[in-house]
Short mmCIF file of C-alpha atoms in Angstrom, two decimals:
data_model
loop_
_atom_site.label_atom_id
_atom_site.label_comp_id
_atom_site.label_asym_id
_atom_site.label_seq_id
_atom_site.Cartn_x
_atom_site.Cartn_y
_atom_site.Cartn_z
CA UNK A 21 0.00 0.00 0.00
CA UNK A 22 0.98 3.39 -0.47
CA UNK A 23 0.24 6.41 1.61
CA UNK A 24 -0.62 10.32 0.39
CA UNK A 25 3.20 11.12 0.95
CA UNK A 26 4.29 8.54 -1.58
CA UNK A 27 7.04 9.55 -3.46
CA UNK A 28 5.92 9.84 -7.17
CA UNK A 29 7.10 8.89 -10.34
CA UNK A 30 6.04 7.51 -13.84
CA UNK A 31 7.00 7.44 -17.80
CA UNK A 32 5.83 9.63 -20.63
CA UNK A 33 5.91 7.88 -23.78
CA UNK A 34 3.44 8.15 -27.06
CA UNK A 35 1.93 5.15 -27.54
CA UNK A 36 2.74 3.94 -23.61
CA UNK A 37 -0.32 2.00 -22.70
CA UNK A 38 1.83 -1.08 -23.43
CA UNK A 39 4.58 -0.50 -20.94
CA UNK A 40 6.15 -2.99 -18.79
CA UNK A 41 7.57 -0.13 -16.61
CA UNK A 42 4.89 0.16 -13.92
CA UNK A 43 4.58 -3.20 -12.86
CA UNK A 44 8.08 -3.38 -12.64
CA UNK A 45 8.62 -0.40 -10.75
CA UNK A 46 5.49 -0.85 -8.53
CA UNK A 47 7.15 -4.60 -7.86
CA UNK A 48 10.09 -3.14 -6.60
CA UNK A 49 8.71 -0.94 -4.28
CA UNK A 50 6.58 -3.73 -2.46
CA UNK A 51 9.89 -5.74 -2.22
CA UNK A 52 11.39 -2.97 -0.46
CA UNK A 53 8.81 -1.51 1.44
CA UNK A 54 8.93 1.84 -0.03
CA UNK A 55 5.94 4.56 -0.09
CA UNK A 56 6.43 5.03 -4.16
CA UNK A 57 3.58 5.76 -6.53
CA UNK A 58 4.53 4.97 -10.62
CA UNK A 59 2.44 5.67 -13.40
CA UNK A 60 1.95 5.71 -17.00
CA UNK A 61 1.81 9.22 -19.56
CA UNK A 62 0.47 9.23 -22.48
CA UNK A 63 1.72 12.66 -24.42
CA UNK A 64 -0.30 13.74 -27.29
CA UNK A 65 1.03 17.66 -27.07
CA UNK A 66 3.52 19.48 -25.59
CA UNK A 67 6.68 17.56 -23.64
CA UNK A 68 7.96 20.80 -22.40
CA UNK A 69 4.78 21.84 -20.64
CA UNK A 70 4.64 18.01 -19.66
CA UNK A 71 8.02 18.25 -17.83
CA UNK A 72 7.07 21.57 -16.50
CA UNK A 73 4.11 20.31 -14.72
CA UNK A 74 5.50 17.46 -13.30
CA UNK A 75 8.23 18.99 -11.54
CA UNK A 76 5.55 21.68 -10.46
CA UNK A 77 3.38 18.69 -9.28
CA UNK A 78 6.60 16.90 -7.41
CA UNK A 79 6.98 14.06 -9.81
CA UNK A 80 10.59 12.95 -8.36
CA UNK A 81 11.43 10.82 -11.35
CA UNK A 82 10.24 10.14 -14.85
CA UNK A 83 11.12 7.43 -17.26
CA UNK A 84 10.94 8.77 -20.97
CA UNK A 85 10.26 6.35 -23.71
CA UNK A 86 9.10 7.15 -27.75
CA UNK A 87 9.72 9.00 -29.14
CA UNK A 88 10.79 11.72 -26.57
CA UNK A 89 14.62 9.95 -25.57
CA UNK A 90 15.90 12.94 -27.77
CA UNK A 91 13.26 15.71 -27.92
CA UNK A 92 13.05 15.94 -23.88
CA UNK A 93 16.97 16.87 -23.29
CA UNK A 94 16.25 20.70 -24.55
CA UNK A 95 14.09 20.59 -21.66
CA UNK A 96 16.86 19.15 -18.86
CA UNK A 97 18.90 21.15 -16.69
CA UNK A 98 21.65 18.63 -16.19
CA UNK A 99 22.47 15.58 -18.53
CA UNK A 100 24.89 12.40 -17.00
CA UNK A 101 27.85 11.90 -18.78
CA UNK A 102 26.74 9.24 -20.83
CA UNK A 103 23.49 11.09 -21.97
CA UNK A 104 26.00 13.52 -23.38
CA UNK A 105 27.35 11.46 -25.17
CA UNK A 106 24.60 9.46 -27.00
CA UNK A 107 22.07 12.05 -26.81
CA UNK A 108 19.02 10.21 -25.86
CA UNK A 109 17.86 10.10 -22.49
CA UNK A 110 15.71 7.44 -20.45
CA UNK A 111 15.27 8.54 -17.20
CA UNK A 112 14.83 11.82 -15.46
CA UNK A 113 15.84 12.71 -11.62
CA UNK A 114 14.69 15.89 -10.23
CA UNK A 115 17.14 18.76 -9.06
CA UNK A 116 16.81 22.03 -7.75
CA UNK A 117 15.04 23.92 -10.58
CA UNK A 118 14.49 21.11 -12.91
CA UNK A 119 15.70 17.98 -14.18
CA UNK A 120 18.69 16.20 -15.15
CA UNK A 121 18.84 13.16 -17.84
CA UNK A 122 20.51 9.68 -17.72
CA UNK A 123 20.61 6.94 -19.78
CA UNK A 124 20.52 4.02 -17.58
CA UNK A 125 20.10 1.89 -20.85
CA UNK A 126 23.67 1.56 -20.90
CA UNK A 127 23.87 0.15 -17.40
CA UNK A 128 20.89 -2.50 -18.67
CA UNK A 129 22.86 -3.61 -21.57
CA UNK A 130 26.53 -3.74 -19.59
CA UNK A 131 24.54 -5.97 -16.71
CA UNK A 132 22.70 -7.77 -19.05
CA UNK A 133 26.30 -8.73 -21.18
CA UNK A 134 27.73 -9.38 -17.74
CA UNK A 135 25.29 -11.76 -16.37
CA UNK A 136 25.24 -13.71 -19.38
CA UNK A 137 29.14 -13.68 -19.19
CA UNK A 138 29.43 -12.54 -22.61
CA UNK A 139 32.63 -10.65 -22.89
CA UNK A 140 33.49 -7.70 -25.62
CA UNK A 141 37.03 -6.36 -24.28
CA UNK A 142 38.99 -6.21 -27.69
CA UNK A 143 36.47 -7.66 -29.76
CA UNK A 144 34.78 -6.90 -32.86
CA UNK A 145 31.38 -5.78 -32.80
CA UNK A 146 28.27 -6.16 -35.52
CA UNK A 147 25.45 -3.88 -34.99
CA UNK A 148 22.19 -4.14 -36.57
CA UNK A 149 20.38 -1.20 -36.99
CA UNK A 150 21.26 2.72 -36.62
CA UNK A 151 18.50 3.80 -34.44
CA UNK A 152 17.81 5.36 -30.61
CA UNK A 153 18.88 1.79 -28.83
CA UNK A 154 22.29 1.36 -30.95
CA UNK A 155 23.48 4.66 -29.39
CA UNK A 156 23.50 2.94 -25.95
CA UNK A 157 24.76 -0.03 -27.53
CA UNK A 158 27.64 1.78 -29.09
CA UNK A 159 28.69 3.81 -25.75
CA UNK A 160 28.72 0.36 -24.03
CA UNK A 161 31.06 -1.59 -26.46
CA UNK A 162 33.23 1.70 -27.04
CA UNK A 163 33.33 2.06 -22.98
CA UNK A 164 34.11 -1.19 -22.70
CA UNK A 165 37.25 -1.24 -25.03
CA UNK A 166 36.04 -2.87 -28.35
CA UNK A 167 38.21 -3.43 -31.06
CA UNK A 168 36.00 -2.70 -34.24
CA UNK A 169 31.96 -1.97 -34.52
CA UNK A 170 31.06 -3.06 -37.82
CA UNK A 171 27.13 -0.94 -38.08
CA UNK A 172 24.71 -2.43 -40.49
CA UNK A 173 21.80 -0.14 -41.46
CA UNK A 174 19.28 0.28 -44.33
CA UNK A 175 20.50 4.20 -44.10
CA UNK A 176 24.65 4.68 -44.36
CA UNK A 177 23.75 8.48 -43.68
CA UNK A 178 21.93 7.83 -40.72
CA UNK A 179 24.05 5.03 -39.76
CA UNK A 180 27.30 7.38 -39.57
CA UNK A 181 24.86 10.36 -37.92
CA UNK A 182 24.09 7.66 -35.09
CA UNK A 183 27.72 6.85 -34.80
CA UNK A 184 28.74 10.37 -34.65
CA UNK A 185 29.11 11.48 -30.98
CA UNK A 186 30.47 8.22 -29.60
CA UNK A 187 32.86 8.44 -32.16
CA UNK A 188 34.29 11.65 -31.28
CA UNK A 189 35.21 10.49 -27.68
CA UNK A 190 36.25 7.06 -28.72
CA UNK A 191 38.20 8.31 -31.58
CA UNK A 192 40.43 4.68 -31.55
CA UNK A 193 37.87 2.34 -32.42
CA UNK A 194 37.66 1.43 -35.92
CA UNK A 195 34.06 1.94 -37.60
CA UNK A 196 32.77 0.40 -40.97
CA UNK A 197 29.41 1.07 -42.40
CA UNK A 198 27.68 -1.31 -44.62
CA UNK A 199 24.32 -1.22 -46.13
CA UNK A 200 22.09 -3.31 -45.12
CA UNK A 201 21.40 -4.44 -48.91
CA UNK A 202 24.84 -5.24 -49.35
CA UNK A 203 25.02 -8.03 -47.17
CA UNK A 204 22.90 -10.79 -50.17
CA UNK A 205 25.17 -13.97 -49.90
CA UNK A 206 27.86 -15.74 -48.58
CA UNK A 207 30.27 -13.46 -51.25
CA UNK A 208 29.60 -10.46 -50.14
CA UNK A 209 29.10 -11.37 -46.62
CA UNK A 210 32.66 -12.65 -46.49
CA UNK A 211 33.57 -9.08 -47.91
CA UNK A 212 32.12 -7.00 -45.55
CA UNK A 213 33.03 -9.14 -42.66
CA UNK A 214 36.03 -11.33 -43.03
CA UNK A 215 36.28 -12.15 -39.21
CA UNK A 216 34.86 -15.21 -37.93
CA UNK A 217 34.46 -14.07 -34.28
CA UNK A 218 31.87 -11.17 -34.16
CA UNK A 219 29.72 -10.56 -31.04
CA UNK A 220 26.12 -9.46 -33.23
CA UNK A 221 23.82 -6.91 -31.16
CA UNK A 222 20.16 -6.73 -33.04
CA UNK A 223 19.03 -3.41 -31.58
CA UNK A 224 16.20 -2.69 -34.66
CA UNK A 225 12.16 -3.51 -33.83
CA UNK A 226 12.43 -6.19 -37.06
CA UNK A 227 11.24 -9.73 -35.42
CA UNK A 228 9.26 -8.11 -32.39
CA UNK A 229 5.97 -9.23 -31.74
CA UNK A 230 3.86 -9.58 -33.88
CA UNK A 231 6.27 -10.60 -36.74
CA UNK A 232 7.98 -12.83 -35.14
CA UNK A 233 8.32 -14.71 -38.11
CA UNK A 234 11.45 -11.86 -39.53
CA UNK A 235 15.26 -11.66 -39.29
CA UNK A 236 17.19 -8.30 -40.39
CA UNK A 237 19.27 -10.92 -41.83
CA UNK A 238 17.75 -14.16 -43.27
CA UNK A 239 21.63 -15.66 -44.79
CA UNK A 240 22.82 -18.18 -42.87
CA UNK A 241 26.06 -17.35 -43.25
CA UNK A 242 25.82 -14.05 -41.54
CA UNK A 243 25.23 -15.80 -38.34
CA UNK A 244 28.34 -18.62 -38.82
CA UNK A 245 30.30 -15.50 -38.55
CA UNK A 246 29.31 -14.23 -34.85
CA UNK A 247 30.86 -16.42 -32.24
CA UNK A 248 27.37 -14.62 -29.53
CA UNK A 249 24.89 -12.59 -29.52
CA UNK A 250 22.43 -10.20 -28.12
CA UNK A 251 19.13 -8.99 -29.41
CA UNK A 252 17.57 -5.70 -27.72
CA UNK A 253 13.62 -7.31 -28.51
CA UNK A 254 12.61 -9.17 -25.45
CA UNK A 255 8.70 -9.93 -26.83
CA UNK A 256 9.52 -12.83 -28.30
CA UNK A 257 11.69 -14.32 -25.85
CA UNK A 258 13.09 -16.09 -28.38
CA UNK A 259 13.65 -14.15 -31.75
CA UNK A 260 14.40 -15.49 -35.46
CA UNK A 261 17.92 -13.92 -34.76
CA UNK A 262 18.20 -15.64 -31.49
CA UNK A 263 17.16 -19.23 -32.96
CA UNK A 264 20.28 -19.14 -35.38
CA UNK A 265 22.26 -19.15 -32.71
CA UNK A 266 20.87 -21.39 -31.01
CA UNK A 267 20.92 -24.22 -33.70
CA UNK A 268 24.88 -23.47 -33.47
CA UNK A 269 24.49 -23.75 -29.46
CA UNK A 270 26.13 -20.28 -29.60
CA UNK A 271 25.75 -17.96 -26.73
CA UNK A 272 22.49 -15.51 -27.09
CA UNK A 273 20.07 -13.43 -24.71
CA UNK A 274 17.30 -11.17 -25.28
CA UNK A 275 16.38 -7.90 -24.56
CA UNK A 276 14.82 -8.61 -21.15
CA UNK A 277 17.76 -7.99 -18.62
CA UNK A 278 18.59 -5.12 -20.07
CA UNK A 279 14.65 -3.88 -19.68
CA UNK A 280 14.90 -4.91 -15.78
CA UNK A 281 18.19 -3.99 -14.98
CA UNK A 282 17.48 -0.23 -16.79
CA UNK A 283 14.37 -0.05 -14.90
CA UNK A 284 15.95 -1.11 -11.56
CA UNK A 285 19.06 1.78 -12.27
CA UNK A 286 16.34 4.37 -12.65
CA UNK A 287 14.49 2.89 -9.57
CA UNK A 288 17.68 3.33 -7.67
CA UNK A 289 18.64 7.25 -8.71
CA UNK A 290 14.92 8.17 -7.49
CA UNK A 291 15.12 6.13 -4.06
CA UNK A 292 18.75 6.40 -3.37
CA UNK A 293 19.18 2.48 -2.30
CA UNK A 294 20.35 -0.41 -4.00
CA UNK A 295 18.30 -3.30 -5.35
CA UNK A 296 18.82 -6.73 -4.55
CA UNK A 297 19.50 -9.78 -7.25
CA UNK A 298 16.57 -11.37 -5.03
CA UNK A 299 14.42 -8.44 -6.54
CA UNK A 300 15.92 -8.84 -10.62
CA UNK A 301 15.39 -12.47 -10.59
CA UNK A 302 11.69 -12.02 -8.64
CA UNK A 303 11.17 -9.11 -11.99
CA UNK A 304 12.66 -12.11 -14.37
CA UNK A 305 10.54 -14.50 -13.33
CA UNK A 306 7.50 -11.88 -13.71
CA UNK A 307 8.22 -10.74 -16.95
CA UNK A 308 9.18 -13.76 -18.90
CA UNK A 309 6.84 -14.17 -21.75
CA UNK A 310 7.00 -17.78 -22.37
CA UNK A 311 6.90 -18.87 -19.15
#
C-alpha cells in the first residue's frame, strides 16, 4: 500500500499504454517496502509543458520512452555523462530547478552482457540497426574497449549520424558502415566481414511481436560468422535472430535484462538504495513471456 506522501514517479511515452515499466517499478517498491507511486503518460502535445508540470506537481522521477529519448533533453537542466554522449535520455531525476537526464540503458545492456558472461574487451562488434537503442549499444562496447563496430543499417547516412558522438570520444575504435542491402550472400558477406568471431547486437524492432516470423538478416552465413549474440527485442523471448544461434548452441540473450536492470538503475537514482539480485530475478521470473 501506499500512503498520500508517496514519493511519485512515472514514464511519458506516445503510444505507452503497453509498458512494462509500472509493474516493474510498482514490484520493486513492495519488495522494499517503499511509499512510491509509478504511473503511466500518455503525451499527445507538448513535452515541455509536460516536464514543466510534473516537476511543479513533485513528480521525483520520470522514465521517458518514444519518441521523446531525444526531444526531452532541450528541456533538462543537467544531462549524465553518458546522456551527453549518446544524446538520448531514459530517465529523469529531479534537481533544484528542474531535471537532469541519464541513460541508464547503458547500465541494462553492460549488466545484461555481464550476467550472461558474454565478454566484448577487444572484440569486434556487428550492430544491426542505426536507431535510438544502438546509441547505448555503441557507448557500451566503445566504454568497454572494443576493437571494431562493424554498423549495419538500411540508411549509411543515418548510420554514420548515429555513430557520430560516440565516435568523437572514442576516436580509436575502428568503424565500418555497410548497407544493409549489401550483405545478399555468402560473397559479399565474407567481404564486408572477413572475421569469424563477431559478437552481433540486433538493436532494430524487425522480429518483435507480432512478426515474429522476420530476421534483419535471413543468410545463414551471416550468423556462422558471430561467435554470440544479443538482441535488444525481449517480446519474443526467443527471436528469429536468437534461434540461429541457437541451432549453433552459440551464446544468445534477449532484450529482457537489459529492460529490468534499466528499470531497476532508474528505480535506484529516485530512491537512493540499491536493489537486490533477489528483486531482478523475482522481476525475471514476472516478466518472462514464455513462461
Amino acid at each position: 500500500m501506499y500512503t498520500a506522501k508517496a514519493k511519485l514517479a512515472g514514464i511519458i511515452g506516445k503510444p505507452i499504454s503497453h509498458s512494462l515499466s509500472p509493474l516493474m517499478q510498482m514490484t520493486i517498491a513492495k519488495e522494499l517496502g517503499i511509499d512510491f507511486v509509478y504511473s503511466a503518460f500518455h503525451i499527445e502535445e507538448s513535452l515541455e509543458k509536460a516536464i514543466k508540470g510534473a516537476y511543479a506537481l513533485g513528480i521525483s522521477g520520470l522514465n521517458i520512452t518514444i519518441p521523446f529519448k531525444q526531444e526531452v533533453i532541450s528541456h533538462l537542466l543537467e544531462l549524465s555523462d553518458e546522456a551527453k554522449v549518446i544524446g538520448a535520455v531514459n530517465t529523469l531525476v529531479k534537481i533544484r530547478g528542474g531535471y537532469k537526464g541519464y541513460n541508464t540503458d547503458v547500465y541494462g545492456i553492460k549488466m545484461a552482457l555481464e550476467k550472461a558472461d558474454i565478454n566484448i574487451k577487444q572484440k569486434d562488434i556487428v550492430l544491426l540497426g542505426a536507431g535510438g537503442a544502438a546509441k547505448a549499444v555503441l557507448y557500451v562496447c566503445a566504454k568497454e574497449g572494443v576493437k571494431s563496430i562493424s554498423l549495419i543499417s538500411r540508411d549509411l547516412e543515418k548510420a554514420e549520424g548515429t555513430c557520430a558522438s560516440v565516435k568523437a570520444v572514442f576516436p580509436d575504435i575502428n568503424f565500418n558502415f555497410i548497407k544493409l542491402s549489401e550483405l545478399e550472400d555468402k560473397k559479399s558477406i565474407n567481404k564486408y566481414l572477413p572475421k569469424n568471431n563477431y559478437i552481433a547486437f540486433q538493436a532494430s524492432p524487425v522480429g518483435m511481436h507480432p512478426n515474429v516470423d522476420k530476421a534483419i538478416i535471413e543468410c545463414r552465413d551471416f550468423y556462422d560468422k558471430c561467435e554470440a549474440g544479443m538482441d535488444l527485442v525481449y517480446n519474443p523471448a526467443k527471436t528469429k535472430f536468437m534461434q540461429y544461434f541457437i541451432d549453433d548452441n552459440k551464446k544468445v540473450i534477449n532484450g529482457l535484462d537489459m529492460l529490468i536492470y534499466q528499470g531497476v538503475r532508474a528505480f535506484e537514482l529516485w530512491n537512493g538504495i540499491e536493489v537486490g539480485e533477489e528483486i531482478v530475478l523475482k522481476l525475471r521470473q514476472l516478466l518472462m513471456l514464455d513462461k
